[in-house]
Structure formats: structure tokens, C-alpha cells
Amino acid sequence: MSTPFDTHLPLAQTRWARLLAFLLFLALVSCLGACTTAPEAKPPVKLALGQVDRGVVIWLPDNVLFDFGSHTLSPEADVHLREVARLAMDKTQAQLSLEGHTDNVGSEAFNQTLSARRAEAVAAALKRLGVPEARLRTLGLGLSQPIAPNDSDIGRRLNRRVEIVVLNETVAHLTEGEPANRFEDAFARLKAELGERIEAQGFR
């Protein structure tokens, strides 16, 4: 029997006290999480852009888009092409010239066909992502416009690429209001990889 001097709480009251303490703890943790400033989100991909006479070139190396010798888009290509499609639809109404390039391994005819099919594969993907077909044109340039010497593995890798030229556009306009970490300078990236051995005829 309880007495006036018994200080022990009944079992039910003890359980309710513990539950209340736990709920207060959860509320405190939630408040601290909400008050903490979230770090800057990492971009889905960083696109390499360069200003050229014809407009803005978006450089997509083939090892991002295709397996060696193939014109079937790789799974890794999706995130790059989604970002290109977003820019094309949100930031400009310009025409896009999709231009495939190869190294000098294989015959000229093989490389010409491969470069054209790769440009067409990129165009088909951008169309599926919402870019109007009327704004897309494709061109296979084969091995005719290298941006690096074909005498090394790295040079050949850099030459195997698809360039998306946003015609009559500027880098300043495309990147206006965009987070700085979404883009990099295509020419600076090339120089970092190859030094000064970049062919003058590339990126026209």
C-alpha cells in the first residue's frame, strides 16, 4: 500500500515520462537539422564550354558517351545529355549543330560513318529529352578535324568526341544565373590534359 511518503511513480506514469522525453529529443534534433545551412549541392555534371566564332561549343569526349568503336550511347551519357537538353530548352532557342569526330585509327570511310552515327545518336537522345527536332542538325566529320596530335593515346582519346555547337550563342548568355560549378572552360581543360600541343584547326 502506498503511503504519503512514497515517491515512486506508478509504472504507467514512468512510461509516459520516458515517451515525452523521447519526443522532445526528436523535436530538438529536427530543429537543429532545419537550422543548419545545407552545403552547396554538387552539380549533376560539369560541362566543358568554349566560345568560338560560330557560337558556343559543348565538348563531350567519346569516353563519356560511347564505348570504343561504338555508336551506342553508354549509361554514363545520360547525365551529360540531360544537362545539355536543360540548357538548350531553358537558356536559348538557338539551333544546335551536333558534330561527330574520330581519331585516325581505321579507314577514312569507317571513321566518317562512325562519326555520323554518333552525332545521330546524340541527336536522338536530345530529342527524347525534349529538344525539338527542328533545332537539331547532325554532321559527321570523321578524322578531318583533330584537336590534338594522333600520335599518343591521350591525343587520340581527345580527338574521339562529339561537339555540340550552339549556333550564334555566347557563353555569357548560356551561363547567366547558373551556379559557377556547373561549367568549365573547354580550352583550359584541353591545355591541362595536353599542354600546348593542341591543333589550331580544332574547335572552329
Short mmCIF file of C-alpha atoms in Angstrom, two decimals:
data_model
loop_
_atom_site.label_atom_id
_atom_site.label_comp_id
_atom_site.label_asym_id
_atom_site.label_seq_id
_atom_site.Cartn_x
_atom_site.Cartn_y
_atom_site.Cartn_z
CA MET A 1 0.00 0.00 0.00
CA SER A 2 1.27 3.47 -0.87
CA THR A 3 1.93 5.98 1.84
CA PRO A 4 2.12 9.80 1.70
CA PHE A 5 5.89 9.42 1.82
CA ASP A 6 6.10 7.05 -1.23
CA THR A 7 7.94 8.96 -4.02
CA HIS A 8 7.88 6.22 -6.69
CA LEU A 9 5.72 6.98 -9.79
CA PRO A 10 3.29 4.34 -10.97
CA LEU A 11 4.60 2.30 -13.96
CA ALA A 12 2.22 3.91 -16.48
CA GLN A 13 3.36 7.42 -15.49
CA THR A 14 7.01 6.36 -15.86
CA ARG A 15 6.41 5.13 -19.38
CA TRP A 16 4.63 8.33 -20.36
CA ALA A 17 7.50 10.39 -18.95
CA ARG A 18 10.04 8.44 -20.99
CA LEU A 19 7.94 8.79 -24.16
CA LEU A 20 7.61 12.54 -23.63
CA ALA A 21 11.37 12.88 -23.15
CA PHE A 22 12.00 10.90 -26.34
CA LEU A 23 9.58 13.07 -28.35
CA LEU A 24 11.25 16.23 -27.04
CA PHE A 25 14.63 14.83 -28.10
CA LEU A 26 13.35 14.14 -31.63
CA ALA A 27 11.91 17.65 -31.88
CA LEU A 28 15.26 19.14 -30.82
CA VAL A 29 17.18 17.09 -33.41
CA SER A 30 14.72 18.09 -36.13
CA CYS A 31 15.07 21.77 -35.22
CA LEU A 32 18.86 21.61 -35.30
CA GLY A 33 18.79 19.91 -38.71
CA ALA A 34 16.48 22.56 -40.14
CA CYS A 35 18.59 25.38 -38.78
CA THR A 36 21.82 24.05 -40.26
CA THR A 37 22.77 25.61 -43.61
CA ALA A 38 22.85 22.94 -46.31
CA PRO A 39 26.12 22.71 -48.27
CA GLU A 40 26.13 23.74 -51.93
CA ALA A 41 24.75 20.88 -53.97
CA LYS A 42 27.19 19.12 -56.25
CA PRO A 43 26.17 19.58 -59.90
CA PRO A 44 24.97 16.50 -61.77
CA VAL A 45 27.79 17.04 -64.27
CA LYS A 46 30.25 19.75 -65.27
CA LEU A 47 30.02 20.71 -68.94
CA ALA A 48 33.07 21.94 -70.86
CA LEU A 49 32.15 25.09 -72.83
CA GLY A 50 34.16 27.21 -75.23
CA GLN A 51 33.41 30.36 -77.21
CA VAL A 52 34.10 30.01 -80.93
CA ASP A 53 33.25 32.12 -83.96
CA ARG A 54 30.11 30.11 -84.72
CA GLY A 55 28.75 30.17 -81.18
CA VAL A 56 29.31 28.05 -78.07
CA VAL A 57 30.88 24.62 -78.35
CA ILE A 58 29.98 22.00 -75.74
CA TRP A 59 32.70 19.36 -75.78
CA LEU A 60 31.65 15.80 -74.99
CA PRO A 61 34.58 13.33 -75.17
CA ASP A 62 33.64 9.93 -76.62
CA ASN A 63 34.71 8.01 -73.50
CA VAL A 64 31.81 9.74 -71.71
CA LEU A 65 29.28 8.90 -74.44
CA PHE A 66 30.36 5.72 -76.23
CA ASP A 67 32.38 2.56 -75.94
CA PHE A 68 35.39 2.36 -78.25
CA GLY A 69 34.32 1.92 -81.88
CA SER A 70 30.60 2.02 -80.98
CA HIS A 71 27.81 4.48 -81.72
CA THR A 72 25.55 3.17 -78.93
CA LEU A 73 25.28 5.66 -76.07
CA SER A 74 26.73 4.49 -72.75
CA PRO A 75 24.75 4.67 -69.48
CA GLU A 76 27.12 7.45 -68.32
CA ALA A 77 26.00 9.62 -71.24
CA ASP A 78 22.53 10.25 -69.81
CA VAL A 79 23.52 12.74 -67.11
CA HIS A 80 25.60 14.78 -69.59
CA LEU A 81 22.89 14.88 -72.23
CA ARG A 82 20.20 15.79 -69.70
CA GLU A 83 22.24 18.83 -68.74
CA VAL A 84 22.74 19.77 -72.40
CA ALA A 85 18.99 19.40 -73.01
CA ARG A 86 18.22 21.57 -69.97
CA LEU A 87 20.44 24.36 -71.30
CA ALA A 88 19.02 24.03 -74.80
CA MET A 89 15.43 24.34 -73.59
CA ASP A 90 15.80 26.78 -70.69
CA LYS A 91 18.55 29.16 -71.82
CA THR A 92 18.38 29.50 -75.61
CA GLN A 93 16.30 28.99 -78.73
CA ALA A 94 19.34 28.63 -80.98
CA GLN A 95 19.98 25.80 -83.44
CA LEU A 96 22.30 23.00 -82.28
CA SER A 97 24.87 21.50 -84.63
CA LEU A 98 25.89 18.02 -83.42
CA GLU A 99 29.28 17.15 -84.90
CA GLY A 100 30.98 13.77 -84.57
CA HIS A 101 34.77 13.42 -84.75
CA THR A 102 37.18 10.46 -84.63
CA ASP A 103 40.87 9.69 -84.35
CA ASN A 104 42.87 8.25 -87.26
CA VAL A 105 42.59 4.59 -86.26
CA GLY A 106 40.84 2.65 -89.06
CA SER A 107 39.94 3.67 -92.56
CA GLU A 108 38.70 7.10 -93.51
CA ALA A 109 35.37 5.62 -94.65
CA PHE A 110 34.87 3.75 -91.35
CA ASN A 111 35.59 6.86 -89.29
CA GLN A 112 33.31 9.01 -91.44
CA THR A 113 30.41 6.60 -90.91
CA LEU A 114 31.13 6.21 -87.19
CA SER A 115 31.26 9.96 -86.59
CA ALA A 116 27.96 10.50 -88.40
CA ARG A 117 26.21 7.72 -86.45
CA ARG A 118 27.48 9.08 -83.16
CA ALA A 119 26.16 12.55 -83.96
CA GLU A 120 22.80 10.99 -84.89
CA ALA A 121 22.72 9.02 -81.61
CA VAL A 122 23.25 12.21 -79.61
CA ALA A 123 20.53 13.98 -81.63
CA ALA A 124 18.07 11.15 -80.97
CA ALA A 125 18.80 11.29 -77.24
CA LEU A 126 18.31 15.07 -77.08
CA LYS A 127 15.04 14.71 -78.98
CA ARG A 128 13.82 12.15 -76.42
CA LEU A 129 14.75 14.62 -73.69
CA GLY A 130 12.52 17.28 -75.20
CA VAL A 131 14.71 19.31 -77.57
CA PRO A 132 12.69 19.96 -80.76
CA GLU A 133 13.96 18.01 -83.76
CA ALA A 134 13.76 21.15 -85.88
CA ARG A 135 16.57 22.67 -83.80
CA LEU A 136 18.94 19.73 -84.27
CA ARG A 137 21.25 19.07 -87.18
CA THR A 138 23.92 16.37 -87.38
CA LEU A 139 27.26 16.21 -89.13
CA GLY A 140 29.92 13.51 -89.29
CA LEU A 141 33.40 14.93 -89.78
CA GLY A 142 35.39 11.73 -89.34
CA LEU A 143 39.10 12.29 -88.79
CA SER A 144 39.27 15.61 -90.67
CA GLN A 145 39.36 17.99 -87.68
CA PRO A 146 41.63 16.73 -84.87
CA ILE A 147 42.15 18.93 -81.83
CA ALA A 148 45.26 17.02 -80.75
CA PRO A 149 48.02 15.02 -82.45
CA ASN A 150 47.06 11.40 -83.14
CA ASP A 151 50.50 10.13 -82.07
CA SER A 152 49.55 9.23 -78.48
CA ASP A 153 46.74 7.52 -76.60
CA ILE A 154 45.66 10.77 -74.97
CA GLY A 155 45.69 12.65 -78.26
CA ARG A 156 43.55 10.02 -79.96
CA ARG A 157 41.19 9.96 -76.98
CA LEU A 158 40.70 13.73 -77.16
CA ASN A 159 40.02 13.55 -80.89
CA ARG A 160 37.25 10.98 -80.39
CA ARG A 161 34.46 13.35 -79.42
CA VAL A 162 31.09 14.86 -80.18
CA GLU A 163 30.87 18.62 -80.21
CA ILE A 164 27.53 20.36 -79.75
CA VAL A 165 27.72 23.84 -81.23
CA VAL A 166 25.02 26.21 -80.00
CA LEU A 167 24.98 28.44 -83.06
CA ASN A 168 25.21 32.23 -82.71
CA GLU A 169 25.14 31.97 -78.92
CA THR A 170 27.52 33.21 -76.21
CA VAL A 171 28.95 31.52 -73.14
CA ALA A 172 27.96 34.57 -71.08
CA HIS A 173 24.29 34.17 -72.02
CA LEU A 174 24.17 30.39 -71.57
CA THR A 175 25.76 30.53 -68.13
CA GLU A 176 23.97 33.65 -66.84
CA GLY A 177 22.39 32.92 -63.47
CA GLU A 178 23.84 29.39 -63.35
CA PRO A 179 25.99 28.08 -60.48
CA ALA A 180 29.67 28.53 -61.32
CA ASN A 181 30.46 24.90 -60.56
CA ARG A 182 28.27 23.64 -63.44
CA PHE A 183 30.78 24.55 -66.14
CA GLU A 184 34.45 24.51 -67.04
CA ASP A 185 36.46 26.13 -69.82
CA ALA A 186 36.89 23.60 -72.64
CA PHE A 187 40.17 25.13 -73.83
CA ALA A 188 41.67 25.24 -70.33
CA ARG A 189 40.74 21.58 -69.86
CA LEU A 190 42.42 20.64 -73.14
CA LYS A 191 45.58 22.52 -72.23
CA ALA A 192 45.66 20.86 -68.83
CA GLU A 193 45.49 17.44 -70.49
CA LEU A 194 47.73 18.06 -73.48
CA GLY A 195 49.79 21.19 -72.85
CA GLU A 196 50.33 23.35 -75.91
CA ARG A 197 50.07 20.51 -78.45
CA ILE A 198 46.51 21.39 -79.40
CA GLU A 199 45.91 21.57 -83.13
CA ALA A 200 44.93 25.01 -84.38
CA GLN A 201 42.16 23.66 -86.63
CA GLY A 202 40.15 22.21 -83.78
CA PHE A 203 37.08 23.90 -82.28
CA ARG A 204 36.20 26.05 -85.26
#
